[in-house]
Amino acid sequence: MDFETHLTQRLGDCSPRMDQTTFTPIPATPSESLVDIQDLTVNYKAGIRVLTALNKVSLKIRPREILALVGESGCGKSTLGLSIINLLPSPPAKVEEGRIVFQGEDLVHMSGNEMATLRGTRISMIFQDPMSSLDPVFTVGQQITEAIEIREGRTHLVRDSYGPFPRNYQVGDPTARTRLNRILFGVSSRRSRMRKYSDEAVDALTKVGIADPRRVLAKYPHELSGGIAQRVMIAQALVEKPSILIADEPTSALDVTTQAQVLNLMKELRNEIGTSLLFITHDLAVAAQIADKVAVMYAAEISEVADVNEIFTEPLHPYTEGLITSFPNKYRDQGKLEAIGGDVPDLRSLPSGCRFHPRCRYAFDRCAKERPHLVEPSRGRQVACFLRYSK
Amino acid sequence: MSTQVVAATNITKYYPLRTGFLDRMTRKEELRVHAVDGVSLEIGANETLGLVGESGSGKTTLGRVLLMLERPTAGTVTFYGEDITRLAGENLRQLRKKMQVVFQNPNSSLDPRMRAKDLISEPLKAFSEVGKETIEESVLRALEAVSLSNDCLTRFPHEFSGGQKQRIAIARALVLNPQFVVLDEPTSALDASVQAQILNLLRGIQENRRLSYLFITHNVNVVKYMADRIAVMYSGELIEIGETKEVLERSLHPYSLSLISSIPQPDPRRRLQIVPPKGETPSSVNPPSGCRFNPRCPYAETICKTSRPSLREIKPGHWSACHFAEKFVDPIVTNS
């Protein structure tokens, strides 16, 4: 910032006549992406074998958008989610090339410490099985307050002693350091902080539809049902107020009625705190229910990206079309489903050319030889299929 | 529905809960998990009965009781009119030939150290059904029925994909030519594009062999495609049973209504509108008094807390266990 603008700003700050909005930063344009994944390639090394779990994947997630990433098991959708939050098991996983630009920063080349400050503050993740993502030896309350502490920048609490977290906030006198801090910098005592935080945790649990939040706070994860545990996970994400929430199959372990509740909740979450959501699922119907935009993955590649309304009414990729026609939504006497033939390919032995061509009913010569790239047949739509090339 | 293949009357299955010594001394009543509570149903020849419900509602236990893999605490099961509840030893073993089961996860239901041909021929050998030559023939016939090629025979389970493994599990169930097959979530572990193949396969097999299926699933969309009739379970009780279309479109029970309205459809223009039921499935150790759905039911009244509704035939062939089932007779289109 040069001196002149600096001066005007200072003057502006002092002057009561000036409109307050004059110096607010220019808001991001809605088309700007929050997460911009460019040519991301991730390999898993197993001995001498190398599996490419993501092959030059490019994807954009815009602010406040719910993007559903749909694909079958082993297509790389979870790998994509994990690479955004930089939690790939490495080794064996390794990002070979590509960038993930998040709010102007490249997440791929970020150091572990920098990334740790982003996790739980600006990027959060919810996993499929809530029971295995909650720590069994801490109460729900301890885990939610931990999330709040991290959001408040008290990372040293975790970093100093990896894993264990103070068990009982009410017990014990403040340490010498806290007392000194309080005298020197006026930092609030841990006890009052904890009281404030647990109030916030109660609020969060109420918001996710838990009827008796104070009782749930004192419970250990094994005392919760699957639905409640997943709601606790969402509450944790809620207190973190992240810019993007990655949800990896968050409803797959739940019953349909609970799933409907959780889906409603996640939509409300987006509307309330403006979080972008990357919703990873294998269920097309769930994607139709929650998403603004849908990206379909097949064998480590993106095959189609489109607006949720377009992709279901007019799928461009034969794989997407097959997924839709093979979805059981007709009665027994209404004829048979049009299933996709063959099996999901093994990443160890992939077909040449277009990876879908052995199962594709429209396949022609070119499909077996060349690999189709994503093209943009119309604004906001992307498809990787030769059928859509020569128009 | 000309002949009954399997009929269950008042099936009840309780599992005793392991408690401590002091607990046993102080408590008057033994704690039991009410897995299945007073369920009656029948399955006709060449019919598919879809059994839906949430996890823990007792669907799988009921399936196992019908197969006599578990003995019911009370109630009787008949197979072609013969009471099989008291069968034991060799008689029971012979019955197994006629009733088979396909489980959810082929990875755990197939022995990883057996080749496909051994897996498929194992039931034949167990019953020493036929000579060596015909074993080969039967295996090939079963393999053909599930559309697998002959070169699969010498391979091990880990060499197959999930869909192929499930085909082998189906072939294994079919090889003895059973009359009744329990399909316990046979496609839940499969990918979407493979699920449709297996569903079509199962329907084709039924048309060729005139089998009866009990199709257990939590996925109402799958049952819609597979079943002639649907039975809905909640907390161990059968709460509604009727023709598939009847139950899905003109449900007569508030729980089924909310279950059906919670099913996501692959159509963004039809997003879920109806509010799903509040709260959680009740404890099966200490279920609520009266109607088990009453704490979550939007229509609950005093009678629902005090008296347990019995399954009544509200319309021909359409039974519901709700005190106010008549209230729902006016068509409410929930899912077309």
mmCIF file of C-alpha atoms in Angstrom, chain B residues 142-149 167 201:
data_model
loop_
_atom_site.group_PDB
_atom_site.id
_atom_site.type_symbol
_atom_site.label_atom_id
_atom_site.label_comp_id
_atom_site.label_asym_id
_atom_site.label_seq_id
_atom_site.Cartn_x
_atom_site.Cartn_y
_atom_site.Cartn_z
ATOM 1 C CA ALA B 142 -25.698 -72.490 -11.461
ATOM 2 C CA LEU B 143 -22.820 -70.540 -12.971
ATOM 3 C CA GLU B 144 -24.788 -69.995 -16.137
ATOM 4 C CA ALA B 145 -27.796 -68.836 -14.133
ATOM 5 C CA VAL B 146 -25.721 -66.038 -12.627
ATOM 6 C CA SER B 147 -24.085 -65.204 -16.004
ATOM 7 C CA LEU B 148 -20.507 -65.992 -15.071
ATOM 8 C CA SER B 149 -18.160 -67.576 -17.593
ATOM 9 C CA ARG B 167 -22.958 -63.657 -8.169
ATOM 10 C CA LEU B 201 -30.284 -61.067 -12.354
#
